[in-house]
Each structure stands twice: as structure tokens, then as C-alpha cells.
Coordinates of C-alpha atoms in Angstrom, one line a residue:
M1 CA -18.4 -8.0 -3.7
T2 CA -15.1 -6.7 -5.1
V3 CA -12.6 -9.5 -4.2
Y4 CA -8.6 -8.5 -5.0
G5 CA -5.9 -10.9 -4.4
L6 CA -2.2 -10.3 -4.2
I7 CA 0.1 -12.9 -5.5
D8 CA 3.9 -12.5 -3.9
C9 CA 6.9 -14.4 -5.2
N10 CA 8.7 -16.0 -2.4
A11 CA 12.6 -14.7 -2.3
F12 CA 12.1 -13.8 -5.8
Y13 CA 15.7 -13.5 -7.1
C14 CA 17.0 -16.3 -5.0
S15 CA 14.0 -18.3 -6.7
C16 CA 15.0 -17.0 -10.0
Q17 CA 18.5 -18.8 -9.5
R18 CA 16.8 -21.8 -8.4
T19 CA 14.8 -22.3 -11.2
F20 CA 17.6 -23.3 -13.6
D21 CA 19.7 -25.0 -11.1
A22 CA 18.0 -27.8 -9.5
Q23 CA 21.2 -28.3 -6.9
L24 CA 20.3 -25.3 -5.4
K25 CA 16.7 -26.5 -4.4
R26 CA 17.9 -27.1 -0.3
R27 CA 20.6 -25.1 -0.4
P28 CA 21.0 -21.7 1.1
V29 CA 21.1 -19.1 -1.3
V30 CA 21.7 -15.3 -1.5
V31 CA 21.5 -12.5 -4.0
L32 CA 23.9 -9.5 -3.5
S33 CA 23.2 -5.9 -4.2
N34 CA 24.9 -4.0 -7.2
N35 CA 28.7 -4.2 -7.4
D36 CA 28.4 -7.3 -5.0
G37 CA 27.7 -5.4 -1.6
C38 CA 25.4 -6.9 0.2
A39 CA 22.5 -9.3 0.7
I40 CA 18.9 -8.2 -0.9
A41 CA 17.4 -11.5 -1.1
R42 CA 17.9 -14.7 0.9
T43 CA 16.2 -18.1 1.1
S44 CA 14.9 -19.7 4.2
E45 CA 17.8 -21.4 4.4
A46 CA 19.7 -18.4 4.4
K47 CA 17.7 -16.9 7.2
A48 CA 18.3 -19.9 9.5
L49 CA 21.8 -19.2 9.1
G50 CA 21.4 -15.8 10.5
I51 CA 22.2 -13.9 7.5
K52 CA 19.9 -10.4 7.5
M53 CA 19.0 -7.9 4.7
G54 CA 21.8 -5.8 4.0
D55 CA 24.7 -7.7 5.5
A56 CA 27.9 -6.6 3.8
W57 CA 29.3 -9.7 1.8
H58 CA 33.0 -8.9 2.7
L59 CA 32.2 -9.5 6.3
L60 CA 30.5 -12.9 5.7
K61 CA 32.3 -14.3 2.8
N62 CA 35.2 -16.1 5.1
E63 CA 33.0 -17.3 7.9
R64 CA 32.9 -20.9 8.4
K65 CA 29.5 -21.6 9.1
L66 CA 28.1 -19.9 5.7
A67 CA 30.7 -22.2 3.6
G68 CA 27.5 -23.9 2.1
V69 CA 25.7 -20.6 1.0
K70 CA 25.5 -20.0 -2.8
W71 CA 26.0 -16.5 -3.2
Y72 CA 25.0 -14.7 -6.4
S73 CA 25.4 -11.4 -8.3
S74 CA 22.2 -9.5 -9.2
N75 CA 20.9 -10.6 -12.6
Y76 CA 18.6 -8.2 -13.5
P77 CA 17.7 -9.2 -17.3
L78 CA 16.9 -12.7 -15.9
Y79 CA 14.6 -11.5 -12.6
A80 CA 12.7 -9.0 -15.3
D81 CA 12.3 -11.9 -17.8
M82 CA 11.3 -14.2 -15.0
S83 CA 8.5 -11.5 -13.8
R84 CA 7.2 -11.2 -17.1
R85 CA 6.8 -14.8 -17.6
V86 CA 4.8 -15.0 -14.0
Y87 CA 2.6 -12.1 -15.4
Q88 CA 1.7 -14.0 -18.4
V89 CA 0.6 -17.2 -16.3
L90 CA -1.6 -14.8 -14.3
V91 CA -3.4 -13.4 -17.4
E92 CA -4.7 -16.9 -18.1
Y93 CA -6.6 -17.0 -15.2
V94 CA -7.9 -13.7 -14.0
P95 CA -9.6 -10.7 -15.8
K96 CA -7.1 -8.1 -14.8
V97 CA -3.4 -7.9 -13.2
E98 CA -1.8 -4.9 -12.2
P99 CA 2.2 -5.6 -11.1
Y100 CA 3.0 -4.0 -7.7
S101 CA 6.5 -4.8 -7.9
I102 CA 9.1 -6.9 -9.7
D103 CA 7.9 -9.6 -7.7
E104 CA 4.2 -9.0 -6.2
M105 CA 0.9 -8.3 -8.6
F106 CA -2.4 -7.5 -7.9
L107 CA -5.4 -9.8 -9.0
D108 CA -8.9 -8.8 -9.9
L109 CA -10.9 -11.7 -8.5
T110 CA -14.5 -10.2 -8.5
G111 CA -17.5 -12.5 -10.0
L112 CA -15.1 -15.2 -10.5
S113 CA -17.0 -18.6 -10.5
G114 CA -16.4 -21.5 -8.1
S115 CA -14.2 -21.4 -5.0
L116 CA -11.8 -18.7 -4.8
S117 CA -9.5 -21.0 -2.8
D118 CA -9.5 -23.5 -5.4
R119 CA -8.7 -21.0 -7.9
C120 CA -5.8 -19.3 -6.3
E121 CA -4.5 -22.8 -5.4
I122 CA -4.7 -23.6 -9.2
I123 CA -3.1 -20.1 -9.9
R124 CA -0.3 -20.5 -7.2
S125 CA 0.3 -24.3 -8.8
R126 CA 0.3 -23.1 -12.2
V127 CA 3.2 -20.5 -11.8
E128 CA 5.2 -22.7 -9.9
Q129 CA 5.0 -25.5 -12.5
I130 CA 5.6 -23.0 -15.4
T131 CA 7.8 -20.7 -14.0
K132 CA 9.3 -22.9 -10.7
I133 CA 8.8 -19.9 -8.6
P134 CA 6.9 -20.6 -5.4
T135 CA 4.5 -17.7 -4.6
C136 CA 1.6 -17.0 -2.0
V137 CA -1.8 -15.7 -2.5
G138 CA -3.7 -13.2 -0.2
W139 CA -7.3 -12.0 -0.6
G140 CA -9.8 -9.9 0.7
A141 CA -12.3 -7.0 -0.1
S142 CA -9.8 -4.3 -0.6
K143 CA -6.2 -4.2 -1.9
T144 CA -4.7 -3.5 1.5
I145 CA -6.7 -6.3 3.0
A146 CA -5.3 -8.5 0.1
K147 CA -1.9 -7.2 1.1
L148 CA -2.2 -8.1 4.8
A149 CA -3.5 -11.4 3.7
N150 CA -0.7 -12.1 1.5
Y151 CA 1.5 -11.3 4.5
I152 CA -0.1 -13.7 6.6
A153 CA -0.2 -16.5 4.1
K154 CA 3.8 -16.3 3.8
D155 CA 4.1 -15.6 7.7
R156 CA 2.2 -18.9 8.9
P157 CA 3.2 -22.7 7.2
E158 CA 0.1 -24.2 8.3
L159 CA -1.6 -21.9 5.9
E160 CA 0.4 -23.4 3.0
G161 CA 0.6 -20.1 0.8
L162 CA -3.4 -19.2 0.8
C163 CA -5.1 -16.9 3.0
D164 CA -8.9 -15.6 2.6
L165 CA -9.9 -12.5 4.4
T166 CA -13.1 -12.1 2.9
D167 CA -14.9 -13.3 6.0
D168 CA -15.4 -10.5 8.7
R169 CA -14.9 -12.7 11.6
I170 CA -11.5 -14.0 10.4
R171 CA -10.5 -10.6 9.5
E172 CA -11.3 -9.1 12.7
R173 CA -9.6 -12.1 14.6
Y174 CA -6.1 -11.3 12.6
Y175 CA -6.8 -7.8 13.2
R176 CA -6.8 -8.3 17.2
N177 CA -3.6 -9.7 17.1
L178 CA -1.6 -8.1 14.6
P179 CA 0.6 -4.8 15.2
V180 CA -0.3 -1.9 13.2
S181 CA 3.2 -2.3 11.5
E182 CA 1.9 -4.5 9.1
I183 CA -0.5 -2.2 7.7
W184 CA 0.3 -1.4 3.7
G185 CA 1.4 2.3 3.7
I186 CA 2.3 2.5 7.7
G187 CA 6.3 2.9 7.9
R188 CA 8.2 3.5 10.4
R189 CA 8.2 7.0 11.0
L190 CA 4.0 6.5 11.8
V191 CA 4.5 3.7 14.0
P192 CA 5.6 5.5 17.2
R193 CA 2.8 8.5 16.4
L194 CA 0.4 6.2 16.4
N195 CA 1.7 3.9 19.1
D196 CA 1.8 7.3 21.4
V197 CA -1.8 7.6 21.5
G198 CA -2.5 4.1 22.2
I199 CA -2.9 2.6 18.6
R200 CA -0.8 -0.7 18.5
T201 CA -2.6 -3.1 16.8
I202 CA -4.8 -3.2 13.4
E203 CA -7.9 -3.9 15.4
Q204 CA -7.5 -0.2 17.4
F205 CA -6.3 1.4 14.1
V206 CA -9.7 0.2 12.4
N207 CA -11.7 1.4 15.5
A208 CA -9.9 4.7 16.1
D209 CA -11.8 8.0 15.5
P210 CA -11.5 9.1 11.9
T211 CA -10.4 13.0 12.9
Q212 CA -7.9 11.6 15.1
I213 CA -6.3 9.2 12.1
R214 CA -6.3 12.1 10.0
Q215 CA -4.3 14.2 12.2
I216 CA -1.6 11.9 12.2
M217 CA -1.7 10.5 8.6
T218 CA -3.8 13.1 6.6
I219 CA -6.8 11.6 4.4
T220 CA -4.4 8.4 3.6
G221 CA -4.9 7.2 7.2
V222 CA -8.7 7.4 6.7
R223 CA -8.7 5.7 3.5
L224 CA -6.5 2.9 4.9
Q225 CA -9.3 2.5 8.0
A226 CA -12.1 2.3 5.2
E227 CA -10.1 -0.5 3.1
L228 CA -9.5 -2.4 6.4
R229 CA -13.3 -2.4 6.9
G230 CA -13.6 -3.8 3.3
E231 CA -14.8 -0.5 1.6
C232 CA -12.4 -0.4 -1.9
C233 CA -10.8 2.7 -2.2
L234 CA -7.9 2.1 -4.3
Q235 CA -9.0 0.0 -7.5
L236 CA -7.0 -1.7 -9.7
S237 CA -5.3 1.1 -12.2
E238 CA -6.9 1.0 -16.0
M239 CA -3.7 2.5 -17.1
V240 CA 0.0 2.8 -15.6
E241 CA 0.5 6.2 -13.7
I242 CA 3.1 8.3 -15.3
R243 CA 6.2 8.1 -12.9
K244 CA 7.7 11.7 -11.8
G245 CA 11.2 10.7 -12.2
L246 CA 14.0 7.9 -12.7
A247 CA 17.4 7.6 -12.2
C248 CA 20.4 5.3 -13.1
T249 CA 22.9 5.2 -10.8
R250 CA 26.0 2.7 -9.7
S251 CA 29.0 2.1 -7.6
F252 CA 31.6 1.5 -9.7
G253 CA 33.6 -1.8 -9.5
R254 CA 37.1 0.3 -8.8
P255 CA 37.5 4.0 -8.1
I256 CA 37.7 6.3 -11.4
T257 CA 40.5 9.0 -11.2
S258 CA 40.1 10.1 -14.6
F259 CA 37.9 12.4 -16.5
G260 CA 37.8 10.2 -19.5
E261 CA 36.4 7.3 -17.7
M262 CA 33.9 9.2 -15.6
R263 CA 32.7 10.6 -18.9
E264 CA 32.2 7.0 -20.2
A265 CA 30.3 6.0 -16.8
I266 CA 27.7 9.2 -17.0
A267 CA 27.1 8.7 -20.5
G268 CA 26.3 5.3 -20.0
F269 CA 23.9 5.8 -17.5
A270 CA 22.5 8.6 -19.6
V271 CA 22.0 5.9 -22.2
R272 CA 20.0 3.4 -20.3
A273 CA 18.1 6.4 -18.5
T274 CA 16.5 7.1 -22.2
E275 CA 16.0 3.5 -22.8
K276 CA 13.6 3.6 -19.9
L277 CA 12.1 7.1 -21.2
R278 CA 11.5 5.4 -24.6
A279 CA 10.2 2.2 -23.2
E280 CA 7.6 4.4 -21.2
K281 CA 6.9 6.7 -24.2
L282 CA 8.2 9.8 -22.0
D283 CA 10.4 12.6 -22.6
A284 CA 12.7 14.4 -19.9
G285 CA 12.8 17.9 -19.4
Y286 CA 15.0 18.3 -16.3
V287 CA 18.6 16.4 -15.7
S288 CA 20.9 16.2 -12.6
V289 CA 24.4 14.3 -12.5
F290 CA 26.1 13.6 -9.5
I291 CA 29.5 12.3 -8.7
Q292 CA 31.2 11.0 -5.3
T293 CA 33.7 9.3 -3.7
N294 CA 33.7 7.0 -0.9
P295 CA 32.2 8.1 2.4
H296 CA 33.6 5.1 4.1
K297 CA 37.3 6.5 3.3
R298 CA 37.3 10.0 4.2
S299 CA 40.9 10.1 4.6
E300 CA 41.4 9.3 1.0
G301 CA 39.7 12.7 0.3
W302 CA 35.9 13.2 0.4
Y303 CA 34.0 14.9 -2.5
A304 CA 30.6 15.1 -3.6
N305 CA 28.7 17.2 -5.8
Q306 CA 26.0 17.6 -8.2
A307 CA 24.7 19.8 -11.3
S308 CA 21.2 20.1 -12.9
I309 CA 19.6 21.5 -16.0
T310 CA 16.6 22.4 -17.3
C311 CA 16.7 21.4 -21.2
A312 CA 13.9 21.0 -24.1
P313 CA 11.9 17.6 -23.5
T314 CA 14.2 14.6 -25.0
Q315 CA 14.2 10.7 -24.7
D316 CA 17.0 11.0 -27.1
A317 CA 20.2 9.4 -25.9
L318 CA 22.6 11.4 -28.1
T319 CA 21.3 14.5 -27.0
M320 CA 21.2 13.5 -23.3
I321 CA 24.9 12.6 -23.6
N322 CA 25.7 16.2 -24.5
I323 CA 23.7 17.3 -21.4
V324 CA 25.0 15.2 -19.1
T325 CA 28.5 15.7 -20.3
R326 CA 28.4 19.4 -20.0
L327 CA 26.9 19.2 -16.3
L328 CA 29.8 16.7 -15.5
R329 CA 32.6 19.3 -16.3
K330 CA 30.8 21.4 -14.1
I331 CA 31.5 19.2 -10.9
W332 CA 34.4 17.1 -12.0
R333 CA 37.6 17.7 -9.5
E334 CA 40.8 16.2 -10.1
G335 CA 42.9 14.2 -7.9
Y336 CA 39.8 12.2 -6.4
R337 CA 38.9 8.4 -6.7
Y338 CA 35.4 8.4 -7.2
T339 CA 33.1 5.5 -6.3
K340 CA 29.7 6.2 -7.7
G341 CA 27.6 8.5 -9.9
G342 CA 24.7 8.8 -11.6
V343 CA 22.0 10.3 -13.8
Q344 CA 18.5 11.4 -12.5
L345 CA 15.7 12.7 -14.7
N346 CA 12.7 14.6 -13.9
D347 CA 9.9 16.8 -15.4
L348 CA 8.7 13.7 -17.0
A349 CA 5.8 14.1 -19.3
P350 CA 4.4 12.0 -22.5
S351 CA 6.9 12.1 -25.8
G352 CA 6.2 14.3 -28.4
R353 CA 4.9 17.4 -26.4
Q354 CA 5.8 20.9 -28.1
S355 CA 7.9 22.4 -25.3
S356 CA 7.7 25.9 -27.2
L357 CA 5.9 27.7 -29.8
F358 CA 8.8 27.2 -32.6
G359 CA 9.9 24.0 -31.1
R360 CA 10.1 20.5 -33.0
P361 CA 7.7 18.0 -31.5
K362 CA 9.9 15.5 -32.3
E363 CA 13.6 15.1 -32.7
Q364 CA 15.1 13.8 -36.1
T365 CA 17.2 11.1 -34.5
S366 CA 14.3 9.2 -33.3
A367 CA 14.4 7.0 -36.0
L368 CA 18.0 6.3 -35.3
M369 CA 16.9 5.7 -31.5
E370 CA 14.2 3.2 -33.0
A371 CA 16.4 1.2 -34.9
M372 CA 19.1 1.2 -31.8
D373 CA 16.4 -0.3 -29.7
A374 CA 14.8 -2.8 -31.8
I375 CA 18.4 -4.3 -32.4
N376 CA 19.1 -4.3 -28.7
S377 CA 15.9 -5.8 -27.9
R378 CA 16.6 -8.8 -30.0
Y379 CA 20.6 -9.5 -29.9
G380 CA 20.5 -8.2 -26.4
R381 CA 21.1 -5.2 -24.2
E382 CA 24.2 -2.6 -25.7
T383 CA 24.6 -4.6 -29.1
V384 CA 24.8 -1.4 -30.3
R385 CA 25.4 1.8 -28.1
P386 CA 27.1 5.0 -28.5
L387 CA 30.8 4.9 -28.9
A388 CA 30.7 7.8 -25.9
T389 CA 29.9 5.0 -23.6
G390 CA 33.4 3.5 -23.7
T391 CA 34.8 0.0 -25.1
V392 CA 36.8 -1.2 -21.8
R393 CA 34.8 0.1 -19.2
S394 CA 37.0 -1.5 -16.4
W395 CA 35.2 0.7 -13.9
R396 CA 31.7 -1.4 -14.4
P397 CA 30.2 -2.6 -11.2
R398 CA 31.5 -6.3 -9.8
Q399 CA 29.9 -8.9 -10.6
D400 CA 32.1 -11.8 -10.1
M401 CA 29.3 -14.1 -9.3
L402 CA 26.7 -13.5 -11.9
S403 CA 24.8 -16.1 -13.3
P404 CA 23.8 -16.7 -17.1
R405 CA 21.0 -14.8 -18.8
Y406 CA 19.3 -18.1 -19.2
T407 CA 16.3 -16.6 -20.9
T408 CA 17.6 -13.4 -22.5
E409 CA 20.7 -14.2 -24.2
I410 CA 20.9 -16.5 -27.1
G411 CA 24.5 -17.3 -26.0
E412 CA 23.7 -18.1 -22.4
I413 CA 20.8 -20.6 -22.5
M414 CA 20.7 -24.1 -21.3
E415 CA 21.8 -26.7 -23.6
V416 CA 20.0 -29.8 -23.5
M417 CA 21.7 -33.1 -24.9
S418 CA 19.7 -36.4 -25.7
F419 CA 20.9 -39.6 -26.6

């Protein structure tokens, strides 16, 4: 029988911060979004204090009952590296691992010897021992069941972080009591439509007429029904699906009022976006740039605009800087206080494709990009970067509570002294 598992890191961003600071073990911890905006990760202690996902930090920071909360700016280099470390532990214990997100990974548990409960407990313990990241593991006959099992493992403390839904009778008992909204792939818009036809629990969804489900959810709903019955429709990917687009956008640490600073910011977004392209061996053939003022301060003047263009497929940072600069000139308007901007890349395809009969399949600057990527990989991001991205960059997003990049920056690693 096919068996899939899903391991999910608990309060992942907060757990990464706790890994390197033992004083945070029982303390409420919250990680904030870009520009120190709102809560995007909370420990159970922070949730108990009433802090909700999306709560704005500037509204909470002066509340007396939250005086003991430790707030952190997002430290994405640290989180990405810790996710990589979790992955490295997992591949030692299962034949195939498929990352689903930065803190969730599917496991192929099919055909493994011994008790799956024992193996999953060992995996969970090993991940916590090596990375100090607590996790929950759920498993079942399909990826949809594994996702649901993981939710149950996390929601019910008495299960101690493990949930096995391979048994039909146990599965049916949970299906009877869980709302249909807990099914992986059923979003908020679909729940009311399902409720309107009397489908409120997972059991009712599984037993519903497939024709009716297809009318509401198309073929995706029918596949979910089959998955929840234990029929595997979604295999672990043998290869990563090529993404259709990517974006690099930021809110600025302070309003930008000059074209020069905005050009630096947009150029920086373009450089970061092309780094992602090269990492995934992709080219982009369609580029968009947008800028906007603060929608919550329209009294200061509201303006938002976007410009796009089709281009020869590229992953070259210098080429992309020229393109986004031209687009920015089209939409720039003086006299406004801009608070956000970004670059969106679409029409992505494997790099090296020839866009026309006489086009060059590979750009001459590829060697330069390879050298830049190699240096930045070894010595840290933006060790080398185009001058067009600026030198001072005082507009960068606020990160007033940023922790050290303990594992990716040599100057910020922990120091140990012995006597």
C-alpha cells in the first residue's frame, strides 16, 4: 500500500529564532512581516496572549500585557538555511522527500520496514535533535490524507505530534467530526457553496455524488474525493514543476520621492529576481514594474501604476536592469511619496531557449553572472552587485529587530569560548 507522510515545522520562523537563543524557550515570540509590519508567525505562548496572525506591530508594541513578548524582523536567509537543514535530515530516513513549502515536506513512506509510528517518531526526534525545530508528522494512503493527518497531529496535543490515518476506521471517525474546510485544497470561497448543498463535514464530502462535486469544484474536487478514500491521485513529484512567474516586491522603509532612489530600488528588485531565475535555470520573456503610494494615506496623494513589456528571454541582471529602468520612466510621476514597488517576471521557460531564428541562445554576460553568483554564494548575498542598485539605500525595508544570520553569514555566527 502506498503511504505518504507530511512533516510540518511548528511555528517555523519563531522556532528558528529559538534555536539560537535558549532564553526564548518558554517566552512568547512573534516574527513580523517585511518592513516590520504585522505578525506572520507566533509561538503558542504568543497566541495565548491574544496575538492574531496579521495583527499590526505598531498597534501592539505599547500594550502592557505584551511587554514580555520578543519581536523579530523577518530573517529569510536564516529561515531558508534552516529549512535546508531539516531536508538534509529527512533524506537520511526516507527514500524520497518533496518540499511543499519552507516549513512543510511530503515523505514517501511506502514499503519501509518496521512500524511507521516508530519511524516517524525517530524522524521527528532526529530533526529536533539536529536542528532544534519541533515538528508534527501525519501519514496516510494519499497526500491529501497525510495533510489532514498532520493537521490533526498539530491540533491535538494528546497525539504527541504524530497521527496515523492509514486505518479506514480511524479515518472515518475523524471524517465524521471534521469540517469540510479542513480538506487540503478547499478554500474559503468553496466552503459556502458546499455548505449550501448540505456538505459540511469531510464525511459528507467523501460520500457526496461525484457529479455534484464536479459541478462545484471541477475535476479537482473529484480527485480530492478519491484521495480522501485512499486512492492516490497526487504522486510525489519526480521533478520540480516549472513555475509560471515570480515577483520581487517590497514596502520601503521610508517614502521614496526621487526618481534616482526609485530607480535604485527597482534595479535591486530586478537583480534579486534574476538571481532566482538563474538558481532555477529559467529565462523570463515578460517583465512588469509597478509603484504605488500609501493606500491608507490618500490625503497625501494617491497614485499607482504599472508598465509591462515582452522581451527576449533573459536571466541576465544587467539586461533586466535596463528593461525595468525603461518601464519605470514610463510610469514615474513627480510629487508623490511612494511606499511600495516591485518587479514581476512571467513567460518563464528553461534557460537557453532560442527566441528567434537568428537569436543567440546564450547571452555573452552569462560568465559574469556565474562569477557574481559564485562570489555571493560564498561570501553572502550582495557581496558583489551592480552599482545601479545603489550604495546607501536608506529606503530599504525596516528591520529594526533583525537577529543575526547565524548560519549564512560568517561575521554573524555564534562564538563559543572554552576555559
